[in-house]
Each structure stands twice: as structure tokens, then as C-alpha cells.
mmCIF file of C-alpha atoms in Angstrom:
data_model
loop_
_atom_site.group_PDB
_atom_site.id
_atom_site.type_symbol
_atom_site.label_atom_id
_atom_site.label_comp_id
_atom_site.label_asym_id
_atom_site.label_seq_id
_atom_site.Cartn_x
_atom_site.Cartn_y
_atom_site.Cartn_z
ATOM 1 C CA UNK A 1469 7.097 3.617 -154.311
ATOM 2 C CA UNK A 1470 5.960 3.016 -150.885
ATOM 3 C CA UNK A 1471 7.435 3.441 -147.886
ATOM 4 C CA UNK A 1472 8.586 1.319 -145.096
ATOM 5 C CA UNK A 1473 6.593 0.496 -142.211
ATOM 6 C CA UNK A 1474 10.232 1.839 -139.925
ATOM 7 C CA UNK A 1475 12.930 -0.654 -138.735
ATOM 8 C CA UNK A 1476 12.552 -4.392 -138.193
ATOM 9 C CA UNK A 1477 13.101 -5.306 -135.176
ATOM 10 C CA UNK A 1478 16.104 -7.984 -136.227
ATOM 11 C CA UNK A 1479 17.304 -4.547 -137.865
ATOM 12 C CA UNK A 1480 17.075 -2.226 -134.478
ATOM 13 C CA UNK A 1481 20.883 -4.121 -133.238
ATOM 14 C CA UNK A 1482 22.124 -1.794 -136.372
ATOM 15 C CA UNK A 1483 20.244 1.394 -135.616
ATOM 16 C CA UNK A 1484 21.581 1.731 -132.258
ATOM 17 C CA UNK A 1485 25.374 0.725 -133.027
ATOM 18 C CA UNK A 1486 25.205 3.952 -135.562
ATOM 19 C CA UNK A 1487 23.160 6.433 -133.194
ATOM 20 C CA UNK A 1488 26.509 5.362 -130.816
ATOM 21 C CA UNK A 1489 28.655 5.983 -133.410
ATOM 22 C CA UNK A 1490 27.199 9.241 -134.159
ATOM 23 C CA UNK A 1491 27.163 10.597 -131.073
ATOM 24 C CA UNK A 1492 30.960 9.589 -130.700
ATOM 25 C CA UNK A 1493 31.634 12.413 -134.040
ATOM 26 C CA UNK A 1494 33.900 15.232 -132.264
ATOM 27 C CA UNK A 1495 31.645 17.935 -132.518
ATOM 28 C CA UNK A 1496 28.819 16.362 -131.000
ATOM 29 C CA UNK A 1497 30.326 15.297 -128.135
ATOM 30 C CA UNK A 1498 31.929 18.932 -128.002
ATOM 31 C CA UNK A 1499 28.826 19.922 -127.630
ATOM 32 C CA UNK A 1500 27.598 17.697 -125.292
ATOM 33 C CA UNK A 1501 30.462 18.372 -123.105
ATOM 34 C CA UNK A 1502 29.241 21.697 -122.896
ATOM 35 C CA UNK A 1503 26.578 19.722 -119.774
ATOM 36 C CA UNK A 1504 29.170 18.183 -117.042
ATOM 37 C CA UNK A 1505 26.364 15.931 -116.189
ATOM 38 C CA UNK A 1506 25.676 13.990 -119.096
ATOM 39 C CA UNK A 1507 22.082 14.686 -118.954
ATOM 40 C CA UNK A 1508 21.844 16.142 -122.160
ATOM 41 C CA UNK A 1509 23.685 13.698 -123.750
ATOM 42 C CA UNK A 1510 21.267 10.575 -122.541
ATOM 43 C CA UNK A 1511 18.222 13.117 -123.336
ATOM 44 C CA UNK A 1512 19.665 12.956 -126.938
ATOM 45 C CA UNK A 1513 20.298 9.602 -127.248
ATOM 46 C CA UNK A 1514 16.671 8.953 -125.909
ATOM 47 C CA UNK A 1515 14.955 11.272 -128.326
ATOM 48 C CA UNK A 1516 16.995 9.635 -131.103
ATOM 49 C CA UNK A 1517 15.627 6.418 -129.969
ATOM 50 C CA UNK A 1518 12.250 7.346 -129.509
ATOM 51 C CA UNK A 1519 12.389 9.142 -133.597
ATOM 52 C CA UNK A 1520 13.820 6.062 -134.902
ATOM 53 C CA UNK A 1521 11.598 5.381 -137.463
ATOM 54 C CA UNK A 1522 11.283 8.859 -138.232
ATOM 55 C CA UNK A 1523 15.445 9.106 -138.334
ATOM 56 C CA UNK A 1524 15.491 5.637 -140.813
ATOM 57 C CA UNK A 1525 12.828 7.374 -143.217
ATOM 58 C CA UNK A 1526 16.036 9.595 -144.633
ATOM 59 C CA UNK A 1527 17.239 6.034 -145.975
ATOM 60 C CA UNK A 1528 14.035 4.003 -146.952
ATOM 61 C CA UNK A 1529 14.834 3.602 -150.177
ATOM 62 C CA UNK A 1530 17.990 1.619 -149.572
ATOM 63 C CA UNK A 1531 16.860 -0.055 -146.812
ATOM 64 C CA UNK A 1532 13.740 -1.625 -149.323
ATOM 65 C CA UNK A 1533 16.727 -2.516 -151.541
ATOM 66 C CA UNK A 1534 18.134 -4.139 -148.659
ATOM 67 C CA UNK A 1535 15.084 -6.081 -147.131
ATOM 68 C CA UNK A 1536 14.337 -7.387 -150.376
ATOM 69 C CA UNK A 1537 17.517 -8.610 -151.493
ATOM 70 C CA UNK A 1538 17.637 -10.115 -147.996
ATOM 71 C CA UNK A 1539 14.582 -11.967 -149.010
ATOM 72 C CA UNK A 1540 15.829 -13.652 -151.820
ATOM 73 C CA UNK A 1541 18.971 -14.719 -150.140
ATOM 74 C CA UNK A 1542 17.216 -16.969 -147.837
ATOM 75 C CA UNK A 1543 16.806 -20.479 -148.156
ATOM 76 C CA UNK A 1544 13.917 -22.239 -148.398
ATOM 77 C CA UNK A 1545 13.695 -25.183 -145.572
ATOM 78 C CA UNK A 1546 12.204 -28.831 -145.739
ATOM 79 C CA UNK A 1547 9.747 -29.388 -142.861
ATOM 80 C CA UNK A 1548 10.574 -31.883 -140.012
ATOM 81 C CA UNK A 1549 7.417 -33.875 -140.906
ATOM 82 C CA UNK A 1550 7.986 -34.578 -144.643
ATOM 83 C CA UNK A 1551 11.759 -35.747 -143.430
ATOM 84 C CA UNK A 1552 10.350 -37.795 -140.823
ATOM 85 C CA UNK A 1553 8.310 -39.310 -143.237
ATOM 86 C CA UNK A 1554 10.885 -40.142 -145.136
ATOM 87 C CA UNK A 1555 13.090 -41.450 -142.155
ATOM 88 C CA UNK A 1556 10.852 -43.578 -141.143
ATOM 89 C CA UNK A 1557 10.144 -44.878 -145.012
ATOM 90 C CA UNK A 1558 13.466 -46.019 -144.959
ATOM 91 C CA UNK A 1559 14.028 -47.668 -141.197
ATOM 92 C CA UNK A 1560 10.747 -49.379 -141.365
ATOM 93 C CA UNK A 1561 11.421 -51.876 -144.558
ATOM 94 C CA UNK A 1562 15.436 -52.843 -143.071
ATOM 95 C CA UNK A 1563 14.427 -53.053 -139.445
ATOM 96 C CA UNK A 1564 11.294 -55.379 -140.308
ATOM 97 C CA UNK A 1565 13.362 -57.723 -142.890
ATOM 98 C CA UNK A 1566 15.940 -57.942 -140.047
ATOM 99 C CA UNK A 1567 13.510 -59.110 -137.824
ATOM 100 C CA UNK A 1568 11.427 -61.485 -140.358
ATOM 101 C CA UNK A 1569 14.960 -63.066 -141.143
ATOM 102 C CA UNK A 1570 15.513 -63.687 -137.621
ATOM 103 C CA UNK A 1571 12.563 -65.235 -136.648
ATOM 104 C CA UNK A 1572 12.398 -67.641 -139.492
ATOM 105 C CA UNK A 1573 16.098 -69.278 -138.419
ATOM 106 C CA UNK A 1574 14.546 -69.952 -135.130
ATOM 107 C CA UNK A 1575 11.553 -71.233 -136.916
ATOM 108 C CA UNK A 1576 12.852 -73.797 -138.947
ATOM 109 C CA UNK A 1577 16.328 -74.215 -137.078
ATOM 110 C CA UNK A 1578 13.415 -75.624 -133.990
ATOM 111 C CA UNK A 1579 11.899 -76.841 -136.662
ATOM 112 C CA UNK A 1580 14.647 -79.102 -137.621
ATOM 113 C CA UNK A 1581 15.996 -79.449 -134.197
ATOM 114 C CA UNK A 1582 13.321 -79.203 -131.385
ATOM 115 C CA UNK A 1583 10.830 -81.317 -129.602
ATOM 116 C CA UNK A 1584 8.300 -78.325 -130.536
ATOM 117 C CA UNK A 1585 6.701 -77.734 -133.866
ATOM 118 C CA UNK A 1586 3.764 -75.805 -133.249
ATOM 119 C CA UNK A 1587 6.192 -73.301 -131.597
ATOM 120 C CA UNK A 1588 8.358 -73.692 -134.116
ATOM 121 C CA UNK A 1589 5.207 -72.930 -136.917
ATOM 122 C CA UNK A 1590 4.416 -69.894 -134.852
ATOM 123 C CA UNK A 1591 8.014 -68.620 -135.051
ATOM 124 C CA UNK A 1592 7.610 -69.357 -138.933
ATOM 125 C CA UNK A 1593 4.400 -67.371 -139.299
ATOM 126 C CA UNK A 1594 5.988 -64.645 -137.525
ATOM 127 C CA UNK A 1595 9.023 -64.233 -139.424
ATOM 128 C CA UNK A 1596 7.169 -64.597 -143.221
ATOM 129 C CA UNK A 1597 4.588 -61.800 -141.611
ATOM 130 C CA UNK A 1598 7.528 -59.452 -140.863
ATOM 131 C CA UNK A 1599 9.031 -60.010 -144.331
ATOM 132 C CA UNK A 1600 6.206 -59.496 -146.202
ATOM 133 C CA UNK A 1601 5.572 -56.089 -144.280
ATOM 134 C CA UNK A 1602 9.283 -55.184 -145.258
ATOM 135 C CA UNK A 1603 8.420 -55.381 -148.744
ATOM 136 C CA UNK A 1604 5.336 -53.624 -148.511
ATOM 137 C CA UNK A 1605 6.772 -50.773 -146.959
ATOM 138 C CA UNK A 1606 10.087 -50.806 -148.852
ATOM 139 C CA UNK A 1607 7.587 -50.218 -152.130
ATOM 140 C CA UNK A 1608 5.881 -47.517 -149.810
ATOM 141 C CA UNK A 1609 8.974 -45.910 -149.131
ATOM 142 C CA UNK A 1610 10.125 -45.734 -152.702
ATOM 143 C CA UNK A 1611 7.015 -44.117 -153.502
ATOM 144 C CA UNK A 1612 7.230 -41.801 -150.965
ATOM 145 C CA UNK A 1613 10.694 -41.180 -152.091
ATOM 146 C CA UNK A 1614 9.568 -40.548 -155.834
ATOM 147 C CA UNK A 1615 6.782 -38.413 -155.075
ATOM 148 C CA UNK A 1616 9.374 -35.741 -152.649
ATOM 149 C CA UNK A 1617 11.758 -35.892 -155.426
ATOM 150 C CA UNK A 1618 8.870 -34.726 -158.046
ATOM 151 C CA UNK A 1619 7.725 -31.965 -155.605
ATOM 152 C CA UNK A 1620 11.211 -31.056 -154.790
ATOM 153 C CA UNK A 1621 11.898 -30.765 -158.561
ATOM 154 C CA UNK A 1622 12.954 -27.112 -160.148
ATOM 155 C CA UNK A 1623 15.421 -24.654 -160.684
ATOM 156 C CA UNK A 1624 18.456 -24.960 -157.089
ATOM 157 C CA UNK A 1625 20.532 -22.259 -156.838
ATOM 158 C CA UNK A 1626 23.931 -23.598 -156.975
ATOM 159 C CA UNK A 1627 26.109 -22.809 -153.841
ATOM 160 C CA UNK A 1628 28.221 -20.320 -155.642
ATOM 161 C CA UNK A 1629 24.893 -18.276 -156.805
ATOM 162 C CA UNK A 1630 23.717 -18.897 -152.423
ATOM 163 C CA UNK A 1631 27.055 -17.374 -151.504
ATOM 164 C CA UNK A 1632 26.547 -14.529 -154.441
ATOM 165 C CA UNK A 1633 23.229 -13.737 -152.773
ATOM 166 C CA UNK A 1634 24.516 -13.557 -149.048
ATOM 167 C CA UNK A 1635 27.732 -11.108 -150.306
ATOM 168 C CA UNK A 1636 24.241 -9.190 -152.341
ATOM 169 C CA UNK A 1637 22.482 -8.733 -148.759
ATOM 170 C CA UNK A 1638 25.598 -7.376 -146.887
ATOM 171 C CA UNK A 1639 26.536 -5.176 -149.772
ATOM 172 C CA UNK A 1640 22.937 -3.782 -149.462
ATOM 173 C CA UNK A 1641 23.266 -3.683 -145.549
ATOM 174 C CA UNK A 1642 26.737 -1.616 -145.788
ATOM 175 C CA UNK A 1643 24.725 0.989 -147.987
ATOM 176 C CA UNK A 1644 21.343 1.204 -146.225
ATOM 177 C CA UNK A 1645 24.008 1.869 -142.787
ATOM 178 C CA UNK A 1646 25.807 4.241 -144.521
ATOM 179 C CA UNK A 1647 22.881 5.854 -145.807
ATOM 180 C CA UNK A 1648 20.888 6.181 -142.566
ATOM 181 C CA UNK A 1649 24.407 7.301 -140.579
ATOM 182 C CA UNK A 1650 24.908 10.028 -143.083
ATOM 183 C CA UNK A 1651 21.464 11.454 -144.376
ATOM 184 C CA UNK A 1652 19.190 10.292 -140.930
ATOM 185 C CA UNK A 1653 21.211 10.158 -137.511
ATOM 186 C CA UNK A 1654 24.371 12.768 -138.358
ATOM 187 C CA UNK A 1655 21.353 15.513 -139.746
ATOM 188 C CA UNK A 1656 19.404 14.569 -136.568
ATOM 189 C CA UNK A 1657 21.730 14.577 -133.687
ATOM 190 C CA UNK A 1658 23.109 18.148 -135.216
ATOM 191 C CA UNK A 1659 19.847 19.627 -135.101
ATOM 192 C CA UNK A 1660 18.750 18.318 -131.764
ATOM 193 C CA UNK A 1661 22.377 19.355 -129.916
ATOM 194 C CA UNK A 1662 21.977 21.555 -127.113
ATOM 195 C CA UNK A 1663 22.467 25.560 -126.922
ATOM 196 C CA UNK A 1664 26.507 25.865 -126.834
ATOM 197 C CA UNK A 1665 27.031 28.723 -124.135
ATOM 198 C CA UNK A 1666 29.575 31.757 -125.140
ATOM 199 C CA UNK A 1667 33.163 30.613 -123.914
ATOM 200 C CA UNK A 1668 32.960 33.690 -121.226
ATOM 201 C CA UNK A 1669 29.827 32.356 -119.982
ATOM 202 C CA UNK A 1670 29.158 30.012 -116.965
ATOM 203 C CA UNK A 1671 27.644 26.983 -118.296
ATOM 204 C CA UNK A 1672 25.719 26.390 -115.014
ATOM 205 C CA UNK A 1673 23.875 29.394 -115.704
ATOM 206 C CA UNK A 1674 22.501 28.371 -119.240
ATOM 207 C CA UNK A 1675 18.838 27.106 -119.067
#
């Protein structure tokens, strides 16, 4: 199968906590002691950094296994503009009917009431305009409602099988760290340590 294109970058947090705990194992900071400095300890670290896709290819395989149950584990998201759609499907038809209720109790309580009926007629024609747009977009909005349903139709992972899948993707986390800790930065960091001087030997005088 093929390989990897190295680390993601979400993924990089990881690499770096290991390479620190790697370089904390007691006999490669022994060794690193052997430079009062520290130089040769940042030099490693930095080379380590540098080779990390080259350190993370000792652990591919479980890190595929762990990018693609990752993948699976996600869930898919509804887009602001279908739900504002909707929203707005359902605000529209009660907010106009309100209004279209209102304005007809003027209407005919003027009507019945006031020295004005042309005013009153106006207020009328208003309110009977308003309600007849609230019913027109009420049946809009159910429509609108019934056709997202139809889309939105298919198989939903139950929460128990989402929570399954997020325990899957740490599982296969754990195993792709342990992997590239043990078979990519342990094996690396060894070979790369600097030259150990003999105890009876100065180790300002080592080049």
C-alpha cells in the first residue's frame, strides 16, 4: 500500500511531545550530558525535527490506520445557508400572520368606531395582504421542510455507534504514538547521539 505523504500538520502537536519524551529516556540524556553546554542536545532535537517525516515513516502503516479511522469518526455538518433557509421558512409565516391579525383589528375596530373609513379600508387591505402572505409562505416553508427531510434521509449513526467511533480514533492514535516512539524516534535519537568520551578523558577536548 502506499505511503503517507509525512505528518499532518494537526498531527505535528504529537510528534514533538514524543521526540521530548524521548530525549528525556536515561541514556540519552546520559549521553547528552556528556556536552555541559547543551549544544548537542538542541542540535539533536533540531535534526529530529528537521527528519520528521523521515522519523514517522517507521510507523506509516498505523498512522494510515489512524487517519482513516479518524475520517470516519467525523461528523458530517449542515451548512449555515440551508438552516437559514429553514429559519427564516418558519419566522416568516408567524411574524406575517401576527402582523395581518393586527392590522385588521385596527381596520374594522376604526371601522366600527372612527370618523375615517377609507383609513380604516386601507388598514383592512393591509392586514388581509399580510395574511395571505403568511399562508403562502407557511406552505413554502413546509415544502422546504419536506424536501431537507428527503435529502437528509439515510442511514444516522446512533450516538452510541458516534461515541464507538471517537474511542476507535484514540485507540488508533495510542498505537500510531506508540509505534512512532518505539520503532521511529527511540531508533533515531540512539543513532544520532553524540561520541561518549572515555571516563579518563577531558570532555572539552573531544571534537
Amino acid at each position: 500500500m502506499p505511503t503517507t505523504s509525512g505528518i499532518w500538520p494537526q498531527d505535528r502537536a504529537d510528534f514533538v511531545d514524543l521526540l521530548h519524551r524521548a530525549l528525556d529516556d536515561r541514556d540519552v540524556r546520559d549521553a547528552l550530558r556528556a556536552d555541559p553546554s547543551g549544544e548537542s542536545a538542541l542540535r539533536l532535537r533540531a535534526r529530529a525535527l528537521a527528519a520528521a517525516d523521515e522519523i514517522a515513516a517507521a510507523a506509516d502503516e498505523e498512522y494510515r490506520v489512524y487517519l482513516a479511522v479518524r475520517a470516519t469518526a467525523r461528523e458530517p455538518r449542515s451548512s449555515a445557508g440551508s438552516t437559514g433557509w429553514l429559519l427564516l421558512a418558519v419566522l416568516a409565516p408567524s411574524v406575517s400572520a401576527a402582523a395581518g391579525v393586527v392590522l385588521l383589528l385596527i381596520g374594522y375596530g376604526v371601522g366600527l368606531w372612527g370618523p375615517a373609513p377609507e383609513f380604516a379600508a386601507s388598514v383592512r387591505t393591509a392586514g388581509w395582504l399580510l395574511t395571505g402572505f403568511a399562508a403562502v409562505t407557511a406552505a413554502a416553508g413546509l415544502l422546504a421542510l419536506l424536501v431537507t427531510a428527503v435529502r437528509g434521509q439515510g442511514p444516522r449513526r446512533p450516538l452510541r455507534s458516534t461515541v464507538a467511533d471517537a474511542a476507535d480514533a484514540e485507540a488508533a492514535r495510542q498505537r500510531w504514538r506508540r509505534a512512532l516512539l518505539e520503532r521511529g524516534l527511540r531508533p533515531y535519537l540512539r543513532r544520532h547521539l553524540p561520541d561518549t568520551p572515555a571516563p579518563d578523558q577531558d570532555p572539552r577536548t573531544v571534537a
